[in-house]
Amino acid sequence: DGRVSERIRTPDGALLTRTAGEAVFSPHPDGKSIVYSQYAPYRDIYSFHDLFQLDLASGNSERLTHGLRASQPDVSPTGREVAFVTQANGSSQLEIGRLNDLDGTHRVVFRSQAFEQVFTPRYSPDGKQIAFSAWRQGGYRDILLLDRERGTLRELMHDRAQDTGPSWSPDGSRVYFSSDRSGVANVYAFELASGLTYQITNVVSGAYQPAISPDGKTLAYVGYESTGFGLRTLPLANVPLRVAEPAADTRPSPTAPPKDRALPVRDYDPWPTLPPQSYQVDLQDGATGSELSLHLAGNDIAGFHHYALHLVMNVDDGQPSASLAYSYGRSPLYPSLRVYRTIASRYDLQVGGTSRRWVSDSVGGSLSLSYAFPAVLSSQALDLDYTLEHIGKAEPFSGTLDPNEPPPSLPALGYMPSAGFGYRYSDVTRQAYDVSPSGGRNVAIRVGLTDPIMGRDIHKVSVRWSIRQFISMPWARWHVLALRYAGGESGGDPGRVGLFSLGGFPESSPFISLYDFAVFGAIPNLSGDALRGYPQGYRVGSQFHELQVEYRFPVFAPEWGIYTLPYYLRQLYAGVFTDVGDATSDTLKLSHFLVGSGVELFTQLELTYRVIVTLRLGVAHGWDEGGRTQYYLHLGTPF
């Protein structure tokens, strides 16, 4: 699924928990739990930031707030109270509440004005004050102190510098913070008794989010260098006290916010943002010759409408194919509609007891409904679809008949209704620099049915499933073992059973194609699973089973572009794989399984500033009868 999750770790690097999206956490003073924020579903419709408490001994997590839009928690020194930030009406405010009942006891202790924002509250060691950073009208981002008992507010500074990330010294005498008052962000300390500000760090690349060790001897902060942000430490005994220079006011004069907050209200119009946002051109061999295709896709800015148009023209005979898909994203049932004309190879023509390839010309439409169950760090969905298509012949049945053999079994032609039901589950995770999903699993199952009750005197049923598992290797960073098992079985009236095909990639011309690896249910005759090292559609039958094992590892991460041109080379990575599988209409025998293996190299590119594509170069060899050495170059990704 490609979801990126944050990881909360202990000082020794042990993983505590995974969170959905950005996470900020605060340890409980007893050391037995942490309070953290993450995105979570609310009322099965929305996803808001809410607060959770993780028990470190059991690993169990408890949700503390529900739909509060709460983030950036800090647990008080007593462990009985939590300070946090909530969002509302374009502003954020500071709230506090009892840890054992945040939903029922939370209250605002600092309310922002229009458009103002609050960040990173931190309790003083005695719990009597809360330091926080606030952006206020006039362009001021300062550190403020809130007296918990009196409710009074103290400004530590009032300047145009960006003052962020307050943190207390263990004795409560100083507040450390990051400020760009000199033009570069560095760590400073404000002494509460004297009102003096001291400069602590003097770096040229930035120092942020300071924290002081419990003994007060070491400063930890986030620094920046060519490879990105990292954690740095500094012994405070080696730092001479230097009074900081006043903040340089080099920023332009602030703009006053509008006095009238009323904005014009009009109905939402999706049309201005609906033009296609992605374009893909492809040339590859199709069912009746080389095919040139154009794929367009887009959606409106609010995500209510999604569409994809796929146009195909056969270069040899001029036969056109097309499909148009549309989905509506504002409904919980997520309806989708697809109409198409497809010319494709099928294998349900039986001559002499064996399957023979023929080319179908199908025109039809489908309607599907999907319902996703809201969850944190995983997803589940139920799918229901109905398809009505007319199946014809793009070219006559061909081949010779032997009078000594049984009569051929012809595929069903004409109108063909079918219905399908599916279930999907995923808890797959992927970190920022991973070359592949690095953890979790993906499970999918689909049942397809045609029955006389639908208006056609044919009964057939098919079941198809897929399981993918990703395992991060402990001995090398970003090395991943990827496993995929897929299978299917079909049955029904004699001569009407749907067939699966298993084989390698389609031959490409001129040596490049766009290929979506192992599309689940995308081809009407249920073919499409790749057994690399063998011809396309090499094995055909009413059932198939396939196991794919890949070891993926990084080669080079250049992160390189050409000035500001819309081209960016992100990374190179490779994979070593083995495919094992068979498709048959007879009894399944392990001795008949085919084995193919090979090596693939991937180049990940970012084009037009937003479209990420993967160029895939591979060589595969089939080790059993019918196998061959295949070389291929595709635009696409592995499973």
Tab-separated table of N, CA and C in Angstrom, residues 329-451:
chain	number	residue	atom	x	y	z
A	329	GLY	N	-15.439	9.530	-4.804
A	329	GLY	CA	-14.764	9.351	-3.538
A	329	GLY	C	-15.454	9.956	-2.336
A	330	ARG	N	-16.649	10.521	-2.504
A	330	ARG	CA	-17.295	11.174	-1.375
A	330	ARG	C	-18.262	10.250	-0.629
A	331	SER	N	-18.532	9.112	-1.194
A	331	SER	CA	-19.464	8.175	-0.579
A	331	SER	C	-18.705	7.113	0.208
A	332	PRO	N	-19.216	6.704	1.385
A	332	PRO	CA	-18.544	5.628	2.140
A	332	PRO	C	-18.473	4.327	1.365
A	333	LEU	N	-19.396	4.109	0.416
A	333	LEU	CA	-19.384	2.875	-0.371
A	333	LEU	C	-18.463	2.952	-1.576
A	334	TYR	N	-17.925	4.082	-1.894
A	334	TYR	CA	-16.964	4.300	-2.971
A	334	TYR	C	-17.388	3.582	-4.258
A	335	PRO	N	-18.409	4.085	-4.950
A	335	PRO	CA	-18.852	3.448	-6.192
A	335	PRO	C	-17.890	3.718	-7.344
A	336	SER	N	-17.766	2.752	-8.229
A	336	SER	CA	-16.917	2.876	-9.415
A	336	SER	C	-17.667	2.325	-10.614
A	337	LEU	N	-17.469	2.964	-11.753
A	337	LEU	CA	-18.104	2.551	-13.002
A	337	LEU	C	-17.035	2.434	-14.071
A	338	ARG	N	-17.124	1.358	-14.872
A	338	ARG	CA	-16.138	1.149	-15.925
A	338	ARG	C	-16.847	0.627	-17.171
A	339	VAL	N	-16.536	1.227	-18.315
A	339	VAL	CA	-17.007	0.743	-19.614
A	339	VAL	C	-15.778	0.488	-20.475
A	340	TYR	N	-15.870	-0.516	-21.356
A	340	TYR	CA	-14.661	-0.906	-22.068
A	340	TYR	C	-14.986	-1.664	-23.348
A	341	ARG	N	-14.029	-1.653	-24.231
A	341	ARG	CA	-13.956	-2.579	-25.348
A	341	ARG	C	-12.538	-3.138	-25.338
A	342	THR	N	-12.411	-4.464	-25.269
A	342	THR	CA	-11.110	-5.088	-25.089
A	342	THR	C	-10.926	-6.209	-26.092
A	343	ILE	N	-9.776	-6.222	-26.745
A	343	ILE	CA	-9.363	-7.340	-27.596
A	343	ILE	C	-8.232	-8.049	-26.871
A	344	ALA	N	-8.457	-9.315	-26.531
A	344	ALA	CA	-7.495	-10.005	-25.673
A	344	ALA	C	-7.396	-11.473	-26.055
A	345	SER	N	-6.278	-12.070	-25.665
A	345	SER	CA	-6.076	-13.506	-25.848
A	345	SER	C	-6.796	-14.256	-24.741
A	346	ARG	N	-7.502	-15.332	-25.127
A	346	ARG	CA	-8.182	-16.189	-24.157
A	346	ARG	C	-7.801	-17.635	-24.437
A	347	TYR	N	-8.042	-18.485	-23.448
A	347	TYR	CA	-7.581	-19.870	-23.554
A	347	TYR	C	-8.670	-20.872	-23.184
A	348	ASP	N	-9.958	-20.482	-23.243
A	348	ASP	CA	-11.020	-21.410	-22.892
A	348	ASP	C	-11.625	-22.106	-24.110
A	349	LEU	N	-10.914	-22.171	-25.232
A	349	LEU	CA	-11.256	-22.994	-26.384
A	349	LEU	C	-10.538	-24.330	-26.237
A	350	GLN	N	-11.309	-25.414	-26.157
A	350	GLN	CA	-10.741	-26.748	-25.955
A	350	GLN	C	-10.835	-27.529	-27.262
A	351	VAL	N	-9.689	-27.932	-27.788
A	351	VAL	CA	-9.622	-28.738	-29.011
A	351	VAL	C	-8.733	-29.939	-28.731
A	352	GLY	N	-9.282	-31.128	-28.921
A	352	GLY	CA	-8.502	-32.330	-28.661
A	352	GLY	C	-8.104	-32.481	-27.210
A	353	GLY	N	-8.913	-31.930	-26.311
A	353	GLY	CA	-8.623	-32.051	-24.888
A	353	GLY	C	-7.593	-31.077	-24.370
A	354	THR	N	-7.117	-30.150	-25.213
A	354	THR	CA	-6.134	-29.162	-24.766
A	354	THR	C	-6.654	-27.762	-25.048
A	355	SER	N	-6.139	-26.815	-24.302
A	355	SER	CA	-6.548	-25.429	-24.480
A	355	SER	C	-5.868	-24.831	-25.696
A	356	ARG	N	-6.633	-24.028	-26.441
A	356	ARG	CA	-6.078	-23.369	-27.617
A	356	ARG	C	-6.371	-21.875	-27.511
A	357	ARG	N	-5.402	-21.093	-27.869
A	357	ARG	CA	-5.539	-19.642	-27.804
A	357	ARG	C	-6.509	-19.156	-28.867
A	358	TRP	N	-7.358	-18.201	-28.489
A	358	TRP	CA	-8.179	-17.488	-29.438
A	358	TRP	C	-8.282	-16.037	-29.005
A	359	VAL	N	-8.761	-15.158	-29.857
A	359	VAL	CA	-8.787	-13.727	-29.588
A	359	VAL	C	-10.235	-13.276	-29.482
A	360	SER	N	-10.565	-12.687	-28.343
A	360	SER	CA	-11.928	-12.227	-28.093
A	360	SER	C	-12.043	-10.727	-28.313
A	361	ASP	N	-13.255	-10.307	-28.629
A	361	ASP	CA	-13.612	-8.890	-28.753
A	361	ASP	C	-14.765	-8.660	-27.783
A	362	SER	N	-14.456	-8.040	-26.632
A	362	SER	CA	-15.434	-7.889	-25.558
A	362	SER	C	-15.813	-6.425	-25.396
A	363	VAL	N	-17.122	-6.180	-25.275
A	363	VAL	CA	-17.650	-4.848	-25.000
A	363	VAL	C	-18.539	-4.969	-23.774
A	364	GLY	N	-18.313	-4.132	-22.784
A	364	GLY	CA	-19.108	-4.277	-21.579
A	364	GLY	C	-18.945	-3.135	-20.615
A	365	GLY	N	-19.537	-3.326	-19.451
A	365	GLY	CA	-19.452	-2.341	-18.383
A	365	GLY	C	-19.566	-3.028	-17.043
A	366	SER	N	-19.064	-2.391	-16.026
A	366	SER	CA	-19.111	-2.958	-14.679
A	366	SER	C	-19.374	-1.846	-13.674
A	367	LEU	N	-20.061	-2.221	-12.601
A	367	LEU	CA	-20.335	-1.328	-11.489
A	367	LEU	C	-19.844	-2.017	-10.226
A	368	SER	N	-19.070	-1.311	-9.428
A	368	SER	CA	-18.527	-1.905	-8.204
A	368	SER	C	-18.723	-0.951	-7.035
A	369	LEU	N	-18.843	-1.536	-5.848
A	369	LEU	CA	-18.951	-0.806	-4.594
A	369	LEU	C	-17.899	-1.349	-3.648
A	370	SER	N	-17.202	-0.449	-2.957
A	370	SER	CA	-16.182	-0.851	-1.994
A	370	SER	C	-16.438	-0.130	-0.679
A	371	TYR	N	-16.338	-0.875	0.405
A	371	TYR	CA	-16.477	-0.272	1.728
A	371	TYR	C	-15.230	-0.585	2.533
A	372	ALA	N	-14.560	0.455	3.010
A	372	ALA	CA	-13.337	0.294	3.794
A	372	ALA	C	-13.656	0.445	5.271
A	373	PHE	N	-13.124	-0.451	6.095
A	373	PHE	CA	-13.316	-0.388	7.541
A	373	PHE	C	-12.221	0.487	8.142
A	374	PRO	N	-12.571	1.600	8.782
A	374	PRO	CA	-11.547	2.493	9.337
A	374	PRO	C	-10.718	1.780	10.399
A	375	ALA	N	-9.406	1.975	10.343
A	375	ALA	CA	-8.499	1.364	11.311
A	375	ALA	C	-7.199	2.151	11.303
A	376	VAL	N	-6.382	1.927	12.323
A	376	VAL	CA	-5.074	2.546	12.427
A	376	VAL	C	-4.021	1.527	12.018
A	377	LEU	N	-3.138	1.905	11.089
A	377	LEU	CA	-2.013	1.077	10.658
A	377	LEU	C	-2.428	-0.166	9.892
A	378	SER	N	-3.668	-0.276	9.487
A	378	SER	CA	-4.100	-1.390	8.655
A	378	SER	C	-5.339	-0.955	7.898
A	379	SER	N	-5.707	-1.734	6.912
A	379	SER	CA	-6.907	-1.430	6.143
A	379	SER	C	-7.604	-2.729	5.773
A	380	GLN	N	-8.921	-2.684	5.810
A	380	GLN	CA	-9.749	-3.785	5.374
A	380	GLN	C	-10.859	-3.234	4.498
A	381	ALA	N	-11.234	-3.987	3.483
A	381	ALA	CA	-12.281	-3.516	2.589
A	381	ALA	C	-13.039	-4.695	2.020
A	382	LEU	N	-14.328	-4.473	1.783
A	382	LEU	CA	-15.184	-5.427	1.090
A	382	LEU	C	-15.556	-4.835	-0.261
A	383	ASP	N	-15.524	-5.660	-1.288
A	383	ASP	CA	-15.823	-5.216	-2.648
A	383	ASP	C	-16.977	-6.036	-3.209
A	384	LEU	N	-17.862	-5.369	-3.922
A	384	LEU	CA	-18.979	-6.019	-4.602
A	384	LEU	C	-19.072	-5.435	-5.999
A	385	ASP	N	-19.183	-6.286	-7.019
A	385	ASP	CA	-19.225	-5.763	-8.384
A	385	ASP	C	-20.163	-6.589	-9.248
A	386	TYR	N	-20.656	-5.950	-10.307
A	386	TYR	CA	-21.494	-6.613	-11.301
A	386	TYR	C	-21.006	-6.192	-12.676
A	387	THR	N	-20.864	-7.154	-13.578
A	387	THR	CA	-20.350	-6.899	-14.919
A	387	THR	C	-21.290	-7.506	-15.947
A	388	LEU	N	-21.563	-6.765	-16.994
A	388	LEU	CA	-22.313	-7.265	-18.137
A	388	LEU	C	-21.505	-6.947	-19.384
A	389	GLU	N	-21.132	-7.995	-20.103
A	389	GLU	CA	-20.325	-7.782	-21.302
A	389	GLU	C	-20.811	-8.680	-22.424
A	390	HIS	N	-20.518	-8.264	-23.643
A	390	HIS	CA	-20.788	-9.068	-24.832
A	390	HIS	C	-19.455	-9.584	-25.344
A	391	ILE	N	-19.345	-10.913	-25.423
A	391	ILE	CA	-18.101	-11.550	-25.835
A	391	ILE	C	-18.262	-12.030	-27.270
A	392	GLY	N	-17.412	-11.529	-28.142
A	392	GLY	CA	-17.404	-11.948	-29.532
A	392	GLY	C	-16.018	-12.377	-29.962
A	393	LYS	N	-15.902	-12.743	-31.231
A	393	LYS	CA	-14.615	-13.166	-31.772
A	393	LYS	C	-13.993	-12.020	-32.562
A	394	ALA	N	-12.752	-11.700	-32.237
A	394	ALA	CA	-12.032	-10.699	-33.023
A	394	ALA	C	-11.530	-11.283	-34.329
A	395	GLU	N	-11.371	-12.592	-34.366
A	395	GLU	CA	-10.967	-13.305	-35.567
A	395	GLU	C	-11.518	-14.718	-35.452
A	396	PRO	N	-11.733	-15.419	-36.572
A	396	PRO	CA	-12.339	-16.755	-36.509
A	396	PRO	C	-11.474	-17.733	-35.721
A	397	PHE	N	-12.155	-18.749	-35.149
A	397	PHE	CA	-11.406	-19.843	-34.544
A	397	PHE	C	-10.553	-20.507	-35.627
A	398	SER	N	-9.330	-20.857	-35.275
A	398	SER	CA	-8.412	-21.424	-36.260
A	398	SER	C	-7.865	-22.751	-35.754
A	399	GLY	N	-7.204	-23.487	-36.666
A	399	GLY	CA	-6.597	-24.759	-36.304
A	399	GLY	C	-7.309	-25.925	-36.975
A	400	THR	N	-6.645	-27.029	-37.038
A	400	THR	CA	-7.196	-28.228	-37.663
A	400	THR	C	-7.892	-29.100	-36.636
A	401	LEU	N	-8.904	-29.844	-37.103
A	401	LEU	CA	-9.651	-30.758	-36.262
A	401	LEU	C	-9.351	-32.186	-36.673
A	402	ASP	N	-9.229	-33.067	-35.713
A	402	ASP	CA	-8.984	-34.483	-35.947
A	402	ASP	C	-10.292	-35.226	-35.714
A	403	PRO	N	-10.845	-35.928	-36.749
A	403	PRO	CA	-12.128	-36.623	-36.569
A	403	PRO	C	-12.068	-37.726	-35.522
A	404	ASN	N	-10.866	-38.152	-35.164
A	404	ASN	CA	-10.747	-39.195	-34.152
A	404	ASN	C	-10.800	-38.650	-32.727
A	405	GLU	N	-10.806	-37.342	-32.603
A	405	GLU	CA	-10.832	-36.734	-31.278
A	405	GLU	C	-12.233	-36.259	-30.952
A	406	PRO	N	-12.522	-36.040	-29.673
A	406	PRO	CA	-13.845	-35.521	-29.301
A	406	PRO	C	-14.088	-34.164	-29.940
A	407	PRO	N	-15.356	-33.797	-30.113
A	407	PRO	CA	-15.668	-32.479	-30.690
A	407	PRO	C	-15.075	-31.372	-29.819
A	408	PRO	N	-14.706	-30.259	-30.439
A	408	PRO	CA	-14.147	-29.156	-29.643
A	408	PRO	C	-15.190	-28.575	-28.699
A	409	SER	N	-14.707	-28.021	-27.584
A	409	SER	CA	-15.559	-27.332	-26.625
A	409	SER	C	-15.374	-25.842	-26.849
A	410	LEU	N	-16.432	-25.205	-27.353
A	410	LEU	CA	-16.330	-23.798	-27.716
A	410	LEU	C	-16.638	-22.916	-26.515
A	411	PRO	N	-15.975	-21.792	-26.423
A	411	PRO	CA	-16.265	-20.863	-25.318
A	411	PRO	C	-17.630	-20.230	-25.503
A	412	ALA	N	-18.175	-19.784	-24.399
A	412	ALA	CA	-19.470	-19.114	-24.430
A	412	ALA	C	-19.317	-17.731	-25.038
A	413	LEU	N	-20.170	-17.430	-26.054
A	413	LEU	CA	-20.172	-16.132	-26.698
A	413	LEU	C	-21.496	-15.438	-26.411
A	414	GLY	N	-21.579	-14.171	-26.771
A	414	GLY	CA	-22.783	-13.403	-26.525
A	414	GLY	C	-22.717	-12.670	-25.192
A	415	TYR	N	-23.887	-12.306	-24.695
A	415	TYR	CA	-23.931	-11.537	-23.449
A	415	TYR	C	-23.610	-12.430	-22.258
A	416	MET	N	-22.766	-11.924	-21.376
A	416	MET	CA	-22.304	-12.707	-20.227
A	416	MET	C	-22.380	-11.836	-18.973
A	417	PRO	N	-23.352	-12.087	-18.096
A	417	PRO	CA	-23.395	-11.370	-16.819
A	417	PRO	C	-22.537	-12.083	-15.776
A	418	SER	N	-22.001	-11.346	-14.837
A	418	SER	CA	-21.237	-11.951	-13.747
A	418	SER	C	-21.250	-11.006	-12.558
A	419	ALA	N	-21.094	-11.601	-11.394
A	419	ALA	CA	-21.018	-10.829	-10.162
A	419	ALA	C	-19.800	-11.283	-9.381
A	420	GLY	N	-19.281	-10.399	-8.557
A	420	GLY	CA	-18.082	-10.729	-7.799
A	420	GLY	C	-18.134	-10.162	-6.402
A	421	PHE	N	-17.433	-10.835	-5.518
A	421	PHE	CA	-17.331	-10.406	-4.128
A	421	PHE	C	-15.882	-10.567	-3.704
A	422	GLY	N	-15.339	-9.558	-3.030
A	422	GLY	CA	-13.937	-9.627	-2.645
A	422	GLY	C	-13.686	-9.054	-1.270
A	423	TYR	N	-12.555	-9.453	-0.707
A	423	TYR	CA	-12.108	-8.955	0.598
A	423	TYR	C	-10.633	-8.638	0.489
A	424	ARG	N	-10.228	-7.500	1.082
A	424	ARG	CA	-8.827	-7.088	1.073
A	424	ARG	C	-8.394	-6.671	2.466
A	425	TYR	N	-7.168	-7.035	2.804
A	425	TYR	CA	-6.578	-6.623	4.085
A	425	TYR	C	-5.111	-6.254	3.834
A	426	SER	N	-4.644	-5.215	4.519
A	426	SER	CA	-3.247	-4.828	4.382
A	426	SER	C	-2.764	-4.129	5.639
A	427	ASP	N	-1.594	-4.496	6.109
A	427	ASP	CA	-0.889	-3.724	7.134
A	427	ASP	C	0.555	-3.494	6.686
A	428	VAL	N	0.730	-3.380	5.371
A	428	VAL	CA	2.057	-3.182	4.773
A	428	VAL	C	2.593	-1.810	5.158
A	429	THR	N	3.866	-1.742	5.477
A	429	THR	CA	4.517	-0.477	5.814
A	429	THR	C	5.707	-0.245	4.892
A	430	ARG	N	6.013	1.021	4.720
A	430	ARG	CA	7.159	1.410	3.897
A	430	ARG	C	7.739	2.687	4.466
A	431	GLN	N	9.032	2.684	4.770
A	431	GLN	CA	9.705	3.853	5.316
A	431	GLN	C	10.254	4.727	4.180
A	432	ALA	N	10.717	5.899	4.544
A	432	ALA	CA	11.064	6.914	3.546
A	432	ALA	C	12.136	6.431	2.571
A	433	TYR	N	13.167	5.717	3.036
A	433	TYR	CA	14.272	5.328	2.164
A	433	TYR	C	14.209	3.859	1.765
A	434	ASP	N	13.113	3.180	2.032
A	434	ASP	CA	12.988	1.779	1.636
A	434	ASP	C	12.968	1.646	0.121
A	435	VAL	N	13.549	0.561	-0.377
A	435	VAL	CA	13.484	0.268	-1.805
A	435	VAL	C	12.223	-0.515	-2.136
A	436	SER	N	11.519	-0.954	-1.121
A	436	SER	CA	10.351	-1.807	-1.289
A	436	SER	C	9.551	-1.734	-0.006
A	437	PRO	N	8.272	-2.108	-0.027
A	437	PRO	CA	7.611	-2.315	1.266
A	437	PRO	C	8.465	-3.217	2.141
A	438	SER	N	8.597	-2.877	3.415
A	438	SER	CA	9.574	-3.554	4.264
A	438	SER	C	8.955	-4.305	5.428
A	439	GLY	N	7.650	-4.338	5.522
A	439	GLY	CA	7.018	-5.051	6.617
A	439	GLY	C	5.539	-5.215	6.375
A	440	GLY	N	4.954	-6.199	7.050
A	440	GLY	CA	3.526	-6.399	6.970
A	440	GLY	C	3.128	-7.334	5.852
A	441	ARG	N	1.819	-7.455	5.673
A	441	ARG	CA	1.291	-8.388	4.698
A	441	ARG	C	0.066	-7.800	3.999
A	442	ASN	N	-0.232	-8.362	2.854
A	442	ASN	CA	-1.383	-7.972	2.059
A	442	ASN	C	-2.116	-9.248	1.660
A	443	VAL	N	-3.416	-9.302	1.934
A	443	VAL	CA	-4.222	-10.471	1.618
A	443	VAL	C	-5.409	-10.023	0.783
A	444	ALA	N	-5.698	-10.754	-0.286
A	444	ALA	CA	-6.846	-10.434	-1.127
A	444	ALA	C	-7.483	-11.732	-1.607
A	445	ILE	N	-8.796	-11.750	-1.652
A	445	ILE	CA	-9.536	-12.900	-2.169
A	445	ILE	C	-10.745	-12.382	-2.919
A	446	ARG	N	-11.067	-13.048	-4.039
A	446	ARG	CA	-12.215	-12.627	-4.839
A	446	ARG	C	-12.939	-13.856	-5.362
A	447	VAL	N	-14.259	-13.791	-5.301
A	447	VAL	CA	-15.123	-14.848	-5.825
A	447	VAL	C	-15.941	-14.255	-6.959
A	448	GLY	N	-15.901	-14.899	-8.135
A	448	GLY	CA	-16.700	-14.484	-9.280
A	448	GLY	C	-17.738	-15.537	-9.618
A	449	LEU	N	-18.933	-15.109	-10.050
A	449	LEU	CA	-20.034	-16.040	-10.258
A	449	LEU	C	-20.874	-15.619	-11.453
A	450	THR	N	-21.233	-16.605	-12.306
A	450	THR	CA	-22.251	-16.441	-13.333
A	450	THR	C	-23.280	-17.546	-13.127
A	451	ASP	N	-24.574	-17.176	-13.104
A	451	ASP	CA	-25.616	-18.132	-12.762
A	451	ASP	C	-26.862	-17.844	-13.601
